[in-house]
mmCIF file of C-alpha atoms in Angstrom:
data_model
loop_
_atom_site.group_PDB
_atom_site.id
_atom_site.type_symbol
_atom_site.label_atom_id
_atom_site.label_comp_id
_atom_site.label_asym_id
_atom_site.label_seq_id
_atom_site.Cartn_x
_atom_site.Cartn_y
_atom_site.Cartn_z
ATOM 1 C CA MET U 251 -7.873 -33.989 14.068
ATOM 2 C CA GLY U 252 -4.283 -34.519 15.216
ATOM 3 C CA ALA U 253 -3.841 -37.422 12.796
ATOM 4 C CA LEU U 254 -5.121 -35.308 9.911
ATOM 5 C CA ARG U 255 -2.701 -32.518 10.820
ATOM 6 C CA GLU U 256 0.195 -34.985 10.878
ATOM 7 C CA PHE U 257 -0.878 -36.362 7.485
ATOM 8 C CA TRP U 258 -0.887 -32.919 5.869
ATOM 9 C CA SER U 259 2.442 -32.029 7.478
ATOM 10 C CA LEU U 260 3.988 -35.029 5.736
ATOM 11 C CA ILE U 261 2.608 -34.014 2.340
ATOM 12 C CA PHE U 262 3.146 -30.272 2.750
ATOM 13 C CA PRO U 263 5.950 -29.835 5.290
ATOM 14 C CA THR U 264 6.241 -26.410 6.850
ATOM 15 C CA GLU U 265 8.453 -24.770 9.435
ATOM 16 C CA CYS U 266 8.442 -21.691 11.616
ATOM 17 C CA VAL U 267 9.501 -18.619 9.647
ATOM 18 C CA VAL U 268 11.507 -17.414 12.659
ATOM 19 C CA CYS U 269 13.225 -20.429 14.257
ATOM 20 C CA GLU U 270 12.582 -23.120 11.578
ATOM 21 C CA ARG U 271 10.865 -25.448 14.035
ATOM 22 C CA PRO U 272 8.762 -27.920 11.999
ATOM 23 C CA ASP U 273 4.977 -28.285 11.696
ATOM 24 C CA SER U 274 3.779 -24.666 11.756
ATOM 25 C CA SER U 275 4.548 -21.406 9.987
ATOM 26 C CA LEU U 276 4.845 -19.658 13.348
ATOM 27 C CA CYS U 277 5.546 -21.815 16.381
ATOM 28 C CA PRO U 278 3.946 -21.000 19.764
ATOM 29 C CA ASP U 279 7.203 -19.686 21.248
ATOM 30 C CA CYS U 280 7.888 -17.312 18.352
ATOM 31 C CA ALA U 281 4.247 -16.225 18.250
ATOM 32 C CA ALA U 282 4.501 -15.307 21.932
ATOM 33 C CA PHE U 283 7.751 -13.454 21.258
ATOM 34 C CA LEU U 284 6.056 -11.526 18.449
ATOM 35 C CA ARG U 285 3.173 -10.557 20.728
ATOM 36 C CA ARG U 286 5.573 -9.295 23.394
ATOM 37 C CA ALA U 287 7.503 -7.306 20.799
ATOM 38 C CA THR U 288 4.390 -5.541 19.489
ATOM 39 C CA VAL U 289 2.167 -5.194 22.555
ATOM 40 C CA ARG U 290 3.273 -1.634 23.372
ATOM 41 C CA PRO U 291 3.213 0.781 20.420
ATOM 42 C CA PHE U 292 5.806 3.540 20.534
ATOM 43 C CA ARG U 293 6.765 6.803 18.832
ATOM 44 C CA ALA U 294 9.301 5.960 16.124
ATOM 45 C CA ASP U 295 9.631 9.241 14.215
ATOM 46 C CA GLN U 296 12.844 10.562 15.776
ATOM 47 C CA GLY U 297 15.070 8.104 13.910
ATOM 48 C CA ALA U 298 13.585 8.640 10.433
ATOM 49 C CA GLU U 299 15.227 11.651 8.807
ATOM 50 C CA GLY U 300 13.122 11.515 5.654
ATOM 51 C CA LEU U 301 9.827 12.275 7.382
ATOM 52 C CA PRO U 302 8.004 15.548 6.677
ATOM 53 C CA GLU U 303 7.200 18.079 9.362
ATOM 54 C CA SER U 304 4.119 17.635 11.469
ATOM 55 C CA GLU U 305 1.060 19.780 10.825
ATOM 56 C CA GLY U 306 1.593 21.741 14.030
ATOM 57 C CA ALA U 307 5.246 22.384 13.217
ATOM 58 C CA GLN U 308 4.347 23.876 9.837
ATOM 59 C CA THR U 309 2.016 26.343 11.527
ATOM 60 C CA ALA U 310 4.640 27.241 14.139
ATOM 61 C CA VAL U 311 7.313 27.864 11.517
ATOM 62 C CA ALA U 312 5.026 30.095 9.484
ATOM 63 C CA ALA U 313 3.905 32.112 12.499
ATOM 64 C CA GLY U 314 6.973 32.347 14.694
ATOM 65 C CA GLY U 315 9.916 31.412 12.507
ATOM 66 C CA ALA U 316 10.954 28.522 14.735
ATOM 67 C CA GLU U 317 13.882 26.531 13.386
ATOM 68 C CA ASP U 318 13.389 23.300 15.312
ATOM 69 C CA PHE U 319 12.250 20.444 13.084
ATOM 70 C CA SER U 320 9.278 18.513 14.437
ATOM 71 C CA PRO U 321 8.735 15.349 12.370
ATOM 72 C CA LEU U 322 5.369 13.861 11.565
ATOM 73 C CA PRO U 323 4.383 11.587 14.473
ATOM 74 C CA VAL U 324 4.772 7.909 13.607
ATOM 75 C CA ILE U 325 3.549 5.152 15.887
ATOM 76 C CA ALA U 326 5.034 1.684 15.414
ATOM 77 C CA ALA U 327 3.747 -1.585 16.801
ATOM 78 C CA GLY U 328 7.271 -2.934 17.279
ATOM 79 C CA PRO U 329 10.920 -2.664 16.239
ATOM 80 C CA TYR U 330 12.027 -4.144 12.932
ATOM 81 C CA ALA U 331 14.149 -6.899 14.450
ATOM 82 C CA GLU U 332 14.202 -10.617 15.145
ATOM 83 C CA ALA U 333 10.715 -12.157 15.116
ATOM 84 C CA VAL U 334 8.999 -9.012 13.860
ATOM 85 C CA SER U 335 11.217 -8.633 10.796
ATOM 86 C CA ALA U 336 11.196 -12.366 10.052
ATOM 87 C CA VAL U 337 7.402 -12.576 10.150
ATOM 88 C CA LEU U 338 6.980 -9.424 8.065
ATOM 89 C CA LEU U 339 9.383 -10.649 5.381
ATOM 90 C CA ALA U 340 7.733 -14.068 5.247
ATOM 91 C CA PHE U 341 4.302 -12.481 4.944
ATOM 92 C CA LYS U 342 5.290 -9.889 2.339
ATOM 93 C CA ASN U 343 7.772 -11.718 0.145
ATOM 94 C CA HIS U 344 7.290 -15.451 0.625
ATOM 95 C CA GLY U 345 3.539 -15.913 0.419
ATOM 96 C CA HIS U 346 2.965 -16.723 4.093
ATOM 97 C CA THR U 347 -0.507 -15.241 4.323
ATOM 98 C CA ASP U 348 -1.252 -17.883 6.955
ATOM 99 C CA ILE U 349 0.621 -15.770 9.519
ATOM 100 C CA ALA U 350 -1.295 -12.598 8.703
ATOM 101 C CA ARG U 351 -3.435 -12.782 11.848
ATOM 102 C CA TRP U 352 -0.457 -12.096 14.111
ATOM 103 C CA LEU U 353 0.464 -9.021 12.070
ATOM 104 C CA GLN U 354 -3.174 -7.910 12.055
ATOM 105 C CA ALA U 355 -3.158 -7.908 15.846
ATOM 106 C CA ALA U 356 0.038 -5.851 15.932
ATOM 107 C CA LEU U 357 -1.280 -3.350 13.396
ATOM 108 C CA ALA U 358 -4.620 -3.034 15.191
ATOM 109 C CA GLY U 359 -2.914 -2.094 18.446
ATOM 110 C CA ALA U 360 -0.860 0.632 16.768
ATOM 111 C CA LEU U 361 -3.908 1.970 14.912
ATOM 112 C CA HIS U 362 -5.932 2.248 18.119
ATOM 113 C CA GLU U 363 -3.059 4.029 19.835
ATOM 114 C CA ALA U 364 -2.639 6.482 16.956
ATOM 115 C CA ARG U 365 -6.347 7.165 16.594
ATOM 116 C CA TRP U 366 -6.834 8.167 20.246
ATOM 117 C CA THR U 367 -3.417 9.771 20.733
ATOM 118 C CA LEU U 368 -3.160 11.808 17.532
ATOM 119 C CA CYS U 369 -6.855 12.500 16.803
ATOM 120 C CA PRO U 370 -8.723 12.209 20.123
ATOM 121 C CA ASP U 371 -11.302 14.891 19.303
ATOM 122 C CA SER U 372 -11.998 13.987 15.662
ATOM 123 C CA PRO U 373 -15.318 12.220 14.992
ATOM 124 C CA GLU U 374 -13.903 10.545 11.886
ATOM 125 C CA VAL U 375 -10.346 9.760 10.833
ATOM 126 C CA LEU U 376 -9.301 8.424 7.437
ATOM 127 C CA LEU U 377 -6.736 5.623 7.325
ATOM 128 C CA VAL U 378 -4.739 6.051 4.116
ATOM 129 C CA PRO U 379 -2.568 3.070 3.149
ATOM 130 C CA VAL U 380 0.697 3.699 1.334
ATOM 131 C CA PRO U 381 0.056 2.390 -2.196
ATOM 132 C CA ALA U 382 1.898 -0.639 -3.536
ATOM 133 C CA ARG U 383 3.362 -0.820 -7.019
ATOM 134 C CA ALA U 384 1.356 -2.888 -9.476
ATOM 135 C CA ALA U 385 4.422 -4.988 -10.280
ATOM 136 C CA SER U 386 4.822 -5.897 -6.604
ATOM 137 C CA ILE U 387 1.177 -6.911 -6.323
ATOM 138 C CA ARG U 388 1.462 -9.087 -9.435
ATOM 139 C CA ARG U 389 4.627 -10.733 -8.150
ATOM 140 C CA ARG U 390 3.155 -11.516 -4.737
ATOM 141 C CA GLY U 391 -0.390 -12.159 -5.832
ATOM 142 C CA TYR U 392 -1.745 -9.782 -3.174
ATOM 143 C CA ASP U 393 -1.215 -6.380 -1.590
ATOM 144 C CA PRO U 394 0.062 -7.120 1.947
ATOM 145 C CA LEU U 395 -1.080 -3.872 3.546
ATOM 146 C CA THR U 396 -4.535 -3.971 1.957
ATOM 147 C CA LEU U 397 -4.946 -7.600 3.011
ATOM 148 C CA LEU U 398 -4.260 -6.700 6.653
ATOM 149 C CA LEU U 399 -6.455 -3.600 6.733
ATOM 150 C CA ASP U 400 -9.392 -5.246 4.970
ATOM 151 C CA ALA U 401 -9.287 -8.180 7.385
ATOM 152 C CA LEU U 402 -9.381 -5.804 10.362
ATOM 153 C CA SER U 403 -12.275 -3.922 8.797
ATOM 154 C CA ARG U 404 -14.296 -7.100 8.155
ATOM 155 C CA ARG U 405 -13.881 -8.154 11.775
ATOM 156 C CA ARG U 406 -14.619 -4.625 13.026
ATOM 157 C CA GLU U 407 -11.262 -4.427 14.744
ATOM 158 C CA LEU U 408 -10.325 -1.000 13.405
ATOM 159 C CA PRO U 409 -10.668 1.925 15.822
ATOM 160 C CA ALA U 410 -14.171 3.367 16.055
ATOM 161 C CA GLY U 411 -14.684 6.398 13.871
ATOM 162 C CA THR U 412 -12.151 5.360 11.233
ATOM 163 C CA ALA U 413 -12.542 4.534 7.551
ATOM 164 C CA ILE U 414 -10.026 3.086 5.113
ATOM 165 C CA ALA U 415 -9.438 5.559 2.285
ATOM 166 C CA PRO U 416 -7.145 4.472 -0.588
ATOM 167 C CA ALA U 417 -6.714 8.129 -1.526
ATOM 168 C CA VAL U 418 -3.187 7.869 -2.957
ATOM 169 C CA ARG U 419 -1.953 5.787 -5.861
ATOM 170 C CA ILE U 420 1.323 5.188 -7.673
ATOM 171 C CA SER U 421 1.850 7.654 -10.502
ATOM 172 C CA ILE U 422 2.541 6.202 -13.945
ATOM 173 C CA ARG U 423 4.959 8.929 -15.041
ATOM 174 C CA PRO U 424 7.767 8.224 -12.540
ATOM 175 C CA ALA U 425 7.568 4.518 -13.350
ATOM 176 C CA LEU U 426 8.471 5.313 -16.956
ATOM 177 C CA LEU U 427 11.470 7.353 -15.790
ATOM 178 C CA TRP U 428 12.620 4.868 -13.156
ATOM 179 C CA THR U 429 15.413 3.212 -15.141
ATOM 180 C CA ARG U 430 16.829 6.496 -16.399
ATOM 181 C CA ILE U 431 16.807 8.193 -12.980
ATOM 182 C CA SER U 432 18.008 5.385 -10.713
ATOM 183 C CA GLY U 433 19.836 3.172 -13.176
ATOM 184 C CA GLY U 434 17.599 0.303 -12.099
ATOM 185 C CA LEU U 435 18.712 0.386 -8.458
ATOM 186 C CA SER U 436 16.165 -0.723 -5.900
ATOM 187 C CA GLN U 437 14.828 1.727 -3.338
ATOM 188 C CA LYS U 438 16.825 -0.086 -0.650
ATOM 189 C CA ALA U 439 20.069 0.461 -2.573
ATOM 190 C CA LEU U 440 19.643 4.236 -2.624
ATOM 191 C CA GLY U 441 20.851 6.551 0.123
ATOM 192 C CA LYS U 442 18.648 8.848 2.176
ATOM 193 C CA ARG U 443 18.799 11.690 -0.344
ATOM 194 C CA GLY U 444 18.437 9.274 -3.250
ATOM 195 C CA ARG U 445 15.282 7.794 -1.758
ATOM 196 C CA ARG U 446 13.670 11.179 -1.332
ATOM 197 C CA GLN U 447 14.592 12.300 -4.845
ATOM 198 C CA ASN U 448 13.519 9.000 -6.346
ATOM 199 C CA LEU U 449 10.112 9.052 -4.644
ATOM 200 C CA LEU U 450 9.316 12.722 -5.259
ATOM 201 C CA GLY U 451 6.373 12.807 -7.638
ATOM 202 C CA SER U 452 6.012 9.021 -7.617
ATOM 203 C CA MET U 453 2.494 9.186 -6.141
ATOM 204 C CA GLU U 454 -0.672 11.082 -6.931
ATOM 205 C CA ALA U 455 -4.223 11.462 -5.675
ATOM 206 C CA ALA U 456 -6.478 8.583 -6.658
ATOM 207 C CA PRO U 457 -9.214 10.016 -8.937
ATOM 208 C CA ALA U 458 -12.037 8.112 -7.245
ATOM 209 C CA THR U 459 -11.162 9.580 -3.841
ATOM 210 C CA ARG U 460 -9.558 12.853 -4.914
ATOM 211 C CA ASN U 461 -11.676 15.087 -2.657
ATOM 212 C CA VAL U 462 -12.448 12.665 0.146
ATOM 213 C CA GLY U 463 -9.748 13.960 2.475
ATOM 214 C CA ILE U 464 -10.363 17.700 2.166
ATOM 215 C CA GLY U 465 -10.295 19.157 5.665
ATOM 216 C CA ARG U 466 -10.351 15.717 7.285
ATOM 217 C CA PRO U 467 -7.698 14.266 9.579
ATOM 218 C CA CYS U 468 -5.795 11.388 8.018
ATOM 219 C CA ILE U 469 -3.392 8.780 9.341
ATOM 220 C CA VAL U 470 -1.016 7.219 6.822
ATOM 221 C CA VAL U 471 -0.535 3.452 7.212
ATOM 222 C CA ASP U 472 2.570 1.542 6.078
ATOM 223 C CA ASP U 473 4.252 -1.716 6.984
ATOM 224 C CA VAL U 474 7.823 -0.649 7.797
ATOM 225 C CA LEU U 475 9.409 2.712 8.619
ATOM 226 C CA THR U 476 13.001 3.178 7.469
ATOM 227 C CA THR U 477 13.978 6.703 6.375
ATOM 228 C CA GLY U 478 10.380 7.898 6.139
ATOM 229 C CA ALA U 479 10.668 8.857 2.461
ATOM 230 C CA THR U 480 7.708 6.723 1.375
ATOM 231 C CA ILE U 481 5.474 8.158 4.074
ATOM 232 C CA ALA U 482 6.684 11.662 3.164
ATOM 233 C CA GLU U 483 5.600 11.225 -0.457
ATOM 234 C CA THR U 484 2.179 9.961 0.636
ATOM 235 C CA VAL U 485 1.823 12.933 2.973
ATOM 236 C CA ARG U 486 2.815 15.330 0.173
ATOM 237 C CA VAL U 487 -0.046 14.084 -2.003
ATOM 238 C CA LEU U 488 -2.588 14.193 0.828
ATOM 239 C CA ARG U 489 -1.673 17.713 1.902
ATOM 240 C CA ALA U 490 -1.785 18.911 -1.700
ATOM 241 C CA SER U 491 -5.322 17.499 -1.835
ATOM 242 C CA GLY U 492 -6.386 19.476 1.237
ATOM 243 C CA ALA U 493 -6.168 16.733 3.851
ATOM 244 C CA VAL U 494 -4.819 17.236 7.357
ATOM 245 C CA VAL U 495 -2.276 14.508 8.075
ATOM 246 C CA ALA U 496 -2.146 13.853 11.801
ATOM 247 C CA GLY U 497 0.534 11.172 11.673
ATOM 248 C CA ALA U 498 1.377 7.686 10.487
ATOM 249 C CA VAL U 499 1.244 4.100 11.718
ATOM 250 C CA VAL U 500 3.619 1.257 10.855
ATOM 251 C CA ILE U 501 3.890 -2.329 11.973
ATOM 252 C CA ALA U 502 7.636 -2.039 12.538
ATOM 253 C CA ALA U 503 10.280 0.667 12.617
ATOM 254 C CA THR U 504 13.999 0.556 11.958
ATOM 255 C CA PRO U 505 16.252 1.489 13.550
ATOM 256 C CA ALA U 506 14.633 0.859 16.914
ATOM 257 C CA PRO U 507 14.635 3.682 19.447
ATOM 258 C CA SER U 508 17.762 3.923 21.582
ATOM 259 C CA GLY U 509 17.855 1.297 24.298
ATOM 260 C CA MET U 510 14.943 -0.695 22.922
ATOM 261 C CA ASP U 511 15.045 -4.252 21.583
ATOM 262 C CA ALA U 512 12.437 -6.688 20.386
ATOM 263 C CA THR U 513 11.271 -7.665 23.850
ATOM 264 C CA THR U 514 11.318 -4.410 25.801
ATOM 265 C CA THR U 515 8.507 -1.986 26.369
ATOM 266 C CA ALA U 516 8.050 1.396 24.723
ATOM 267 C CA VAL U 517 6.922 4.877 25.567
ATOM 268 C CA LEU U 518 3.216 4.581 24.796
ATOM 269 C CA PRO U 519 0.614 2.635 26.792
ATOM 270 C CA ALA U 520 -0.302 -0.842 25.599
ATOM 271 C CA VAL U 521 -4.041 -0.405 26.057
ATOM 272 C CA PRO U 522 -5.799 1.880 23.516
ATOM 273 C CA LYS U 523 -7.281 4.932 25.158
ATOM 274 C CA VAL U 524 -10.823 4.475 23.850
ATOM 275 C CA PRO U 525 -13.274 6.951 25.375
ATOM 276 C CA PRO U 526 -16.073 5.112 27.224
ATOM 277 C CA SER U 527 -18.694 7.112 25.341
ATOM 278 C CA GLU U 528 -17.333 6.254 21.890
ATOM 279 C CA PRO U 529 -20.053 4.494 19.852
ATOM 280 C CA ALA U 530 -19.326 1.009 18.562
ATOM 281 C CA GLU U 531 -19.926 1.782 14.920
ATOM 282 C CA LYS U 532 -19.085 -0.303 11.892
ATOM 283 C CA ASN U 533 -15.806 0.572 10.196
ATOM 284 C CA ARG U 534 -16.102 1.697 6.611
ATOM 285 C CA ARG U 535 -13.933 1.793 3.534
ATOM 286 C CA VAL U 536 -13.939 4.942 1.429
ATOM 287 C CA GLY U 537 -13.640 3.491 -2.045
ATOM 288 C CA VAL U 538 -14.513 4.070 -5.649
ATOM 289 C CA ASN U 539 -18.251 4.000 -4.984
ATOM 290 C CA SER U 540 -18.127 6.240 -1.921
ATOM 291 C CA ASN U 541 -20.147 9.423 -1.785
ATOM 292 C CA ASN U 542 -18.068 10.807 1.089
ATOM 293 C CA GLY U 543 -16.358 14.173 0.766
#
C-alpha cells in the first residue's frame, strides 16, 4: 500500500494546502491544528455589522421601544485565520474536495451547538443553506456548502431533528442589473454599505419550498461570516416567507472575536448539548419532492 501511494505521488504530486509539505493535501500537523481551531464553536455575531436583528429583539423593539441592537445569533466553528482560511479557500476555489471531511467535522460541531443552544425546545429545525450563484457552481464544478451538508446528511451526522431545506435561491433580476449597479466590482471590493445595497433583493424564496418554513424555526448555514450581509439577505427572504429564523451557523468568522486566535478556545462548550432522550432519527432533506409544510 505504501509503495502504491509513493507511485501515485510521483505521477500526481500534491502538497499540504496550509504548509506546502509534500505528499498530502492536508498534512497531519495542519489537520491537528485545524481540529484545535474548530473544536469549540463560539458566538461570532458581535463583529458583523451587516447582520439583521434577532427574532427576540424585533419583538422587544415593537413592544417596548428598546433602542439596543441585538444581532442575529451566529455560531462559528472557528476563526477565519491560518489553517482554517487556507483549507476553506483550497476547498472552495481550488478544487480540493479531498479535504472536505475536515471541514465537515468542523461544520457538524457548529450545527450541533446551534441546534441545541438556539432551538432546544423545537422538535424540528430547518437548516437553510445560503444559495450559491450558478456561475460560481459552474466555475467550481460543485456547490461547496451543499457538498458538505449532503455528506453530513448521508452519514447521519447532522443534529437530530434537523432537515436540510434549500428554501432560498438566487434571484435572476439582480443578476441582470449587477454590472450597472456595481460597475462589475466583486462583493469583496464593496464596502459594508455597498454589500448590503448590492445584496438587497438578490435572493428569493425557492418555488419548490416556498411554504416549507412557515412557522418553523430555521438556522441559516454559510461558509464564512464577514459583514453578515449575505446572511441578512437570506434571513430577509425567510422571514418574508413566514419562517422564524433562530440564528445562523458558519464554518469560520472574520474578524475573530477580541483576544481569540486560531488555537484558543471560545465561549461555547465543545461538546454538543444533546438531550439524552432525543431520538436518533434519520436526517432529512426538504427538497423539490417534499410534501412538508
